[in-house]
Short mmCIF file of C-alpha atoms in Angstrom, two decimals:
data_model
loop_
_atom_site.label_atom_id
_atom_site.label_comp_id
_atom_site.label_asym_id
_atom_site.label_seq_id
_atom_site.Cartn_x
_atom_site.Cartn_y
_atom_site.Cartn_z
CA UNK A 56 -91.13 151.14 105.54
CA UNK A 57 -93.64 154.32 106.09
CA UNK A 58 -91.99 156.17 108.49
CA UNK A 59 -87.89 155.89 107.00
CA UNK A 60 -89.75 156.53 104.07
CA UNK A 61 -91.36 159.96 105.63
CA UNK A 62 -88.11 160.79 107.41
CA UNK A 63 -85.97 160.02 104.10
CA UNK A 64 -88.08 162.25 101.90
CA UNK A 65 -88.60 164.91 103.91
CA UNK A 66 -84.85 165.43 105.06
CA UNK A 67 -83.66 164.57 101.94
CA UNK A 68 -86.21 167.46 99.33
CA UNK A 69 -84.61 169.16 101.84
CA UNK A 70 -81.17 168.84 101.06
CA UNK A 71 -81.71 168.35 97.12
CA UNK A 72 -83.97 172.00 97.30
CA UNK A 73 -81.12 173.23 99.02
CA UNK A 74 -78.38 171.92 96.90
CA UNK A 75 -80.63 173.26 93.30
CA UNK A 76 -80.49 176.67 95.05
CA UNK A 77 -76.66 176.14 95.49
CA UNK A 78 -76.66 174.88 91.99
CA UNK A 79 -78.58 177.61 90.28
CA UNK A 80 -76.91 180.60 91.90
CA UNK A 81 -73.56 179.21 90.42
CA UNK A 82 -74.62 179.12 87.34
CA UNK A 83 -77.23 182.45 87.04
CA UNK A 84 -74.54 184.77 87.99
CA UNK A 85 -71.99 182.49 85.09
CA UNK A 86 -69.70 180.46 87.60
CA UNK A 87 -69.83 177.35 86.42
CA UNK A 88 -66.26 176.86 87.09
CA UNK A 89 -67.63 176.66 91.23
CA UNK A 90 -69.80 173.23 90.55
CA UNK A 91 -66.61 171.12 90.70
CA UNK A 92 -65.87 172.50 94.35
CA UNK A 93 -69.60 172.87 95.83
CA UNK A 94 -70.05 168.69 94.54
CA UNK A 95 -67.10 167.61 96.88
CA UNK A 96 -68.52 170.45 99.62
CA UNK A 97 -71.97 168.35 99.40
CA UNK A 98 -69.29 165.02 98.82
CA UNK A 99 -67.84 165.36 102.41
CA UNK A 100 -71.12 166.30 103.79
CA UNK A 101 -72.68 163.14 102.40
CA UNK A 102 -70.20 160.43 103.93
CA UNK A 103 -70.25 162.73 107.32
CA UNK A 104 -73.62 161.83 107.32
CA UNK A 105 -73.42 157.92 106.53
CA UNK A 106 -70.18 157.77 108.80
CA UNK A 107 -72.21 159.42 111.44
CA UNK A 108 -75.17 156.82 111.34
CA UNK A 109 -72.30 154.17 111.38
CA UNK A 110 -71.03 155.10 114.52
CA UNK A 111 -74.26 155.28 116.18
CA UNK A 112 -75.29 151.09 114.78
CA UNK A 113 -72.08 150.53 115.47
CA UNK A 114 -71.81 151.47 118.85
CA UNK A 115 -74.93 150.34 119.68
CA UNK A 116 -73.92 147.00 119.25
CA UNK A 117 -70.91 146.77 121.48
CA UNK A 118 -72.27 148.35 124.57
CA UNK A 119 -73.26 146.49 127.54
CA UNK A 120 -77.73 145.90 127.48
CA UNK A 121 -77.48 148.70 130.06
CA UNK A 122 -75.39 150.49 128.14
CA UNK A 123 -77.38 150.39 124.80
CA UNK A 124 -80.66 151.22 126.60
CA UNK A 125 -78.86 153.75 127.93
CA UNK A 126 -77.82 155.23 124.14
CA UNK A 127 -80.99 154.10 122.63
CA UNK A 128 -82.54 156.78 125.10
CA UNK A 129 -80.83 158.76 125.28
CA UNK A 130 -80.69 159.07 120.48
CA UNK A 131 -84.57 159.10 120.88
CA UNK A 132 -84.30 162.61 122.82
CA UNK A 133 -81.95 164.13 120.93
CA UNK A 134 -83.69 162.86 118.08
CA UNK A 135 -86.42 164.42 119.32
CA UNK A 136 -85.84 167.60 119.65
CA UNK A 137 -83.37 168.05 116.54
CA UNK A 138 -86.66 167.56 114.50
CA UNK A 139 -88.94 169.17 116.68
CA UNK A 140 -86.52 172.48 116.08
CA UNK A 141 -86.01 171.28 112.02
CA UNK A 142 -90.19 171.93 111.61
CA UNK A 143 -90.58 175.09 113.39
CA UNK A 144 -87.39 176.68 111.77
CA UNK A 145 -88.32 175.10 108.45
CA UNK A 146 -92.03 176.68 108.92
CA UNK A 147 -90.43 179.84 109.86
CA UNK A 148 -87.71 180.70 107.23
CA UNK A 149 -88.17 178.53 104.31
CA UNK A 150 -89.90 181.77 102.81
CA UNK A 151 -86.25 183.69 103.60
CA UNK A 152 -84.53 180.01 102.34
CA UNK A 153 -83.31 181.29 99.24
CA UNK A 154 -82.62 184.64 99.68
CA UNK A 155 -79.64 183.73 102.49
CA UNK A 156 -78.37 180.71 101.24
CA UNK A 157 -77.11 182.83 98.06
CA UNK A 158 -76.20 185.58 100.15
CA UNK A 159 -74.32 183.10 101.98
CA UNK A 160 -72.87 181.85 98.60
CA UNK A 161 -71.51 185.50 97.30
CA UNK A 162 -69.68 185.80 100.58
CA UNK A 163 -67.99 182.32 100.20
CA UNK A 164 -67.13 182.87 96.61
CA UNK A 165 -65.73 186.12 97.26
CA UNK A 166 -63.22 183.70 99.67
CA UNK A 167 -62.08 181.33 96.83
CA UNK A 168 -63.46 178.16 96.86
CA UNK A 169 -62.41 175.89 99.30
CA UNK A 170 -64.78 178.67 100.86
CA UNK A 171 -67.52 177.89 98.89
CA UNK A 172 -66.89 174.30 99.61
CA UNK A 173 -66.67 174.47 102.59
CA UNK A 174 -69.34 177.51 103.90
CA UNK A 175 -72.10 177.55 101.85
CA UNK A 176 -72.71 173.23 100.65
CA UNK A 177 -71.00 171.61 103.50
CA UNK A 178 -72.94 173.53 106.27
CA UNK A 179 -75.61 173.66 104.34
CA UNK A 180 -76.20 169.97 103.73
CA UNK A 181 -74.51 168.35 106.77
CA UNK A 182 -77.15 169.81 108.78
CA UNK A 183 -79.89 167.76 107.11
CA UNK A 184 -77.63 165.16 107.39
CA UNK A 185 -76.61 164.86 110.59
CA UNK A 186 -80.57 165.82 111.62
CA UNK A 187 -81.31 163.11 108.50
CA UNK A 188 -79.15 159.93 110.88
CA UNK A 189 -79.85 160.65 114.01
CA UNK A 190 -83.56 160.23 113.97
CA UNK A 191 -83.48 157.22 111.18
CA UNK A 192 -80.90 155.60 113.62
CA UNK A 193 -83.60 156.58 116.46
CA UNK A 194 -86.37 155.70 114.32
CA UNK A 195 -85.06 151.79 113.12
CA UNK A 196 -85.15 151.27 117.26
CA UNK A 197 -88.45 152.41 117.95
CA UNK A 198 -89.68 149.99 115.01
CA UNK A 199 -86.04 147.43 114.79
CA UNK A 200 -84.56 147.71 112.52
CA UNK A 201 -86.00 144.99 109.23
CA UNK A 202 -85.21 144.72 105.76
CA UNK A 203 -88.33 146.56 105.50
CA UNK A 204 -87.35 150.54 106.91
CA UNK A 205 -84.19 149.79 104.81
CA UNK A 206 -85.97 149.79 101.71
CA UNK A 207 -88.45 152.78 103.09
CA UNK A 208 -85.22 154.37 104.01
CA UNK A 209 -83.69 154.08 99.69
CA UNK A 210 -86.95 155.33 98.74
CA UNK A 211 -87.47 158.09 100.22
CA UNK A 212 -84.15 159.31 99.64
CA UNK A 213 -84.47 158.10 95.53
CA UNK A 214 -87.74 160.36 95.58
CA UNK A 215 -86.35 163.22 96.92
CA UNK A 216 -82.83 162.86 94.96
CA UNK A 217 -85.53 162.56 91.24
CA UNK A 218 -87.85 165.58 93.06
CA UNK A 219 -85.38 167.90 93.32
CA UNK A 220 -82.97 167.32 89.58
CA UNK A 221 -86.99 168.10 88.39
CA UNK A 222 -88.05 171.29 90.76
CA UNK A 223 -84.50 172.70 89.43
CA UNK A 224 -84.91 171.68 86.49
CA UNK A 225 -88.23 173.86 85.79
CA UNK A 226 -90.06 169.66 85.16
CA UNK A 227 -93.00 169.84 87.87
CA UNK A 228 -94.08 172.36 90.66
CA UNK A 229 -94.85 171.39 93.92
CA UNK A 230 -96.41 173.92 96.41
CA UNK A 231 -94.01 173.27 98.60
CA UNK A 232 -96.28 174.63 101.40
CA UNK A 233 -98.47 172.35 101.88
CA UNK A 234 -94.92 169.54 101.10
CA UNK A 235 -93.18 170.29 104.22
CA UNK A 236 -96.66 171.53 106.33
CA UNK A 237 -97.42 168.18 105.75
CA UNK A 238 -94.55 166.14 106.67
CA UNK A 239 -93.76 168.37 109.31
CA UNK A 240 -96.87 166.85 110.91
CA UNK A 241 -96.28 163.12 109.95
CA UNK A 242 -92.57 163.92 111.09
CA UNK A 243 -94.12 164.93 114.66
CA UNK A 244 -96.25 161.53 115.01
CA UNK A 245 -92.61 159.68 114.37
CA UNK A 246 -91.12 161.73 116.83
CA UNK A 247 -93.81 160.88 119.19
CA UNK A 248 -93.43 157.22 118.67
CA UNK A 249 -89.89 157.53 119.65
CA UNK A 250 -89.90 159.84 122.11
CA UNK A 251 -92.69 157.17 124.09
CA UNK A 252 -89.61 155.12 123.01
CA UNK A 253 -87.06 156.54 124.75
CA UNK A 254 -89.08 157.04 127.88
CA UNK A 255 -88.99 153.55 127.76
CA UNK A 256 -85.91 153.07 127.95
CA UNK A 257 -85.58 155.05 130.42
CA UNK A 258 -87.34 152.91 132.62
CA UNK A 259 -85.68 150.06 131.46
CA UNK A 260 -83.28 151.29 133.38
CA UNK A 261 -85.45 152.17 136.18
CA UNK A 262 -84.09 156.16 136.09
CA UNK A 263 -88.35 156.47 135.33
CA UNK A 264 -91.21 154.88 136.98
CA UNK A 265 -93.77 152.70 136.38
CA UNK A 266 -92.14 150.72 133.48
CA UNK A 267 -94.78 147.57 134.40
CA UNK A 268 -97.96 150.32 134.79
CA UNK A 269 -99.76 149.60 131.39
CA UNK A 270 -101.91 151.88 129.96
CA UNK A 271 -103.83 149.06 127.59
CA UNK A 272 -101.46 145.59 126.94
CA UNK A 273 -102.86 144.44 124.01
CA UNK A 274 -100.57 141.87 123.12
CA UNK A 275 -103.21 138.60 123.14
CA UNK A 276 -104.83 140.68 119.99
CA UNK A 277 -101.77 142.44 118.36
CA UNK A 278 -98.32 140.22 117.89
CA UNK A 279 -95.22 142.92 118.59
CA UNK A 280 -93.30 141.94 115.57
CA UNK A 281 -96.76 141.26 113.46
CA UNK A 282 -97.35 143.23 110.22
CA UNK A 283 -100.37 145.17 111.76
CA UNK A 284 -98.09 146.07 114.97
CA UNK A 285 -95.24 147.41 113.37
CA UNK A 286 -97.15 149.45 111.21
CA UNK A 287 -98.56 150.77 113.69
CA UNK A 288 -95.62 151.75 115.26
CA UNK A 289 -93.88 152.70 112.79
CA UNK A 290 -96.61 155.98 111.68
CA UNK A 291 -98.26 156.86 115.45
CA UNK A 292 -95.72 154.82 117.55
CA UNK A 293 -98.76 153.01 118.93
CA UNK A 294 -97.27 149.71 121.29
CA UNK A 295 -98.39 147.01 122.47
CA UNK A 296 -97.26 147.42 126.31
CA UNK A 297 -97.25 151.19 126.33
CA UNK A 298 -96.82 152.63 129.90
CA UNK A 299 -98.70 155.32 131.83
CA UNK A 300 -95.74 157.11 131.89
CA UNK A 301 -95.26 156.52 128.13
CA UNK A 302 -98.63 157.38 127.11
CA UNK A 303 -98.76 160.79 129.20
CA UNK A 304 -95.68 162.18 126.85
CA UNK A 305 -96.43 160.82 124.11
CA UNK A 306 -100.36 162.89 123.72
CA UNK A 307 -98.79 166.03 125.00
CA UNK A 308 -96.16 165.98 122.90
CA UNK A 309 -98.50 165.94 120.42
CA UNK A 310 -101.25 168.19 121.63
CA UNK A 311 -98.10 170.88 121.78
CA UNK A 312 -96.33 169.70 118.98
CA UNK A 313 -99.19 169.89 116.62
CA UNK A 314 -101.00 172.60 118.12
#
């Protein structure tokens, strides 16, 4: 629940802030009539994101065991790549994000309502949505898709929407720089666990060596499906039977990306 909550909160608040900037621009410039196509673009982006999550889930259940291992491993690597890029992208562009979005909006408004909905709202939100769908799917596979993971997803998105609305209304003030720094660190730790899971799946396929060469095997002390095992897996990527190759990639990723 904690890992999916962090993912949903971070990605959801990014999307909420983007929508808030777009809405504020239209209100500030006296173009409230264009709010309808903007929300239409947001709605389509949300539908596309949900459809992507459903596609990933359906596809994985229809595959053979080896096909599912390949699919799960590959999507894990893709998710880690996207999230790592997103963390650095936000760190680099957050300061200028408002100006960039308002510039895109001014151009889209001149082109008409359809361009506003498609170019500004849709593309601004769908990137966050697709990223979230892919990363949450990969994280679900890492920690097992349990009801608590779904609860974390719903709570994270709900809180993100509420915070985005309160920030837009100036009801609360958050140090967004610190928020994105801390949640970025948390996402990187979660991503390291997803990366480790992807390595394990490729080892099971026989494409990577050392599947039975464990750094530790503590299943006699911590059951894989226990509460403690689930919490450690969902937060720091801990596996009760972690191979040497998994550990090397997990540790190297954390050392390089966090530094």
